[in-house]
């Protein structure tokens, strides 16, 4: 007498066989409405049989135990013919195929959760950063869900009430500091990813910081500075707010009037702008920082300065363009999950300066065309640094998912680390 089998294993095997049996008993018709992923089978052979029958159905071949066995043999896969006959024998009724599938899917999810828990336990035992382990644990648990889980079916009438309520609600765009830009993009929309692209020294950090400063009037802002220190950021805020020349601040050449302005500004400043100047930050570090800021005070937005400086972790051997593409996708997901605008500054290729028309194009985005795909809005900055027009900056809206493209020209006040609409004092 052989060893006793776990009753739950008999149940799951019967359920798996009943799915195969239902397909055979209906000559494959149940496949049309079966919401089930073959990877959920515990037995790899059952998965192979299921895939084979699905391919036969798609190619119009008849499905019964003989034709299926013939196809399996021609594929070179060794399968015991008794499996097909047993599948037919144990199936009570093909009408319950989705019930059998639900049993198998639940068991598959539990197996994956068990595997995920084991991996997390191993990471905990090996030590390491708690936040990174938590991030990996979330990914493992998310990955445990069956691939068969499909989105609920909703026809237009089912969704119309939500849309009408949305149209009746107040528009929640956060205006940028520049009315002429707002005329094109309306402002910064919750859940949207904004990419600001520029060549070196054109002014993308000035734009990013001014956007962060504006959003901070509406809630907390997480400013990730991978290029400037916190002191550098604060000095630029002082220059812009107090109209003190940046060179005086950087050289510490301040007079009594300047110090009086700074003293009053520091006393009154309650700007909820949180700065992370860790130059080695990974996307995991940034997400942790953003979550911490959000816990302290509800977020109004996030600014990352800039994409290409984000650290690639040891052991991550992906090509740089793949890595940057993944970053932009994760930033878009973060915007949607937190329902805030996320602004990502991005470097443009220097090679674009070799063109006769040196105004930047979206194709100049460095290292990743995927950045353009993920972005809801792409704004390219252009400034003729070595000409008499160096105090003018163009904002070129090259992509606007829900609106027009266009361009606007503004004053670049580098000595005050700020930009303003022309004619505005």
Short mmCIF file of N, CA and C in Angstrom, two decimals, residues 178-180 408-412 419-425:
data_model
loop_
_atom_site.label_atom_id
_atom_site.label_comp_id
_atom_site.label_asym_id
_atom_site.label_seq_id
_atom_site.Cartn_x
_atom_site.Cartn_y
_atom_site.Cartn_z
N UNK A 178 3.63 80.64 -14.64
CA UNK A 178 3.67 81.38 -15.90
C UNK A 178 2.31 81.31 -16.62
N UNK A 179 1.53 82.38 -16.59
CA UNK A 179 0.21 82.38 -17.24
C UNK A 179 0.26 82.00 -18.71
N UNK A 180 1.31 82.41 -19.43
CA UNK A 180 1.38 82.08 -20.86
C UNK A 180 1.51 80.57 -21.07
N UNK A 408 5.91 79.28 -25.88
CA UNK A 408 5.84 80.61 -25.27
C UNK A 408 7.26 81.05 -24.93
N UNK A 409 7.51 82.34 -25.07
CA UNK A 409 8.83 82.90 -24.80
C UNK A 409 8.77 83.76 -23.55
N UNK A 410 9.77 83.61 -22.67
CA UNK A 410 9.77 84.30 -21.38
C UNK A 410 11.12 84.94 -21.10
N UNK A 411 11.15 85.75 -20.04
CA UNK A 411 12.40 86.36 -19.60
C UNK A 411 13.14 85.38 -18.69
N UNK A 412 14.45 85.21 -18.94
CA UNK A 412 15.28 84.36 -18.08
C UNK A 412 16.13 85.27 -17.21
N UNK A 419 12.36 82.78 -13.70
CA UNK A 419 11.84 83.00 -15.05
C UNK A 419 10.48 83.67 -14.89
N UNK A 420 10.19 84.63 -15.76
CA UNK A 420 8.88 85.27 -15.67
C UNK A 420 8.36 85.57 -17.07
N UNK A 421 7.03 85.69 -17.15
CA UNK A 421 6.42 86.07 -18.42
C UNK A 421 6.90 87.45 -18.83
N UNK A 422 7.04 87.66 -20.12
CA UNK A 422 7.49 88.96 -20.62
C UNK A 422 6.48 90.05 -20.25
N UNK A 423 7.03 91.17 -19.79
CA UNK A 423 6.17 92.29 -19.42
C UNK A 423 5.66 92.23 -18.01
N UNK A 424 5.97 91.14 -17.30
CA UNK A 424 5.52 91.00 -15.91
C UNK A 424 6.62 91.47 -14.98
N UNK A 425 6.31 92.33 -14.05
CA UNK A 425 7.35 92.87 -13.16
C UNK A 425 7.52 91.99 -11.94
#
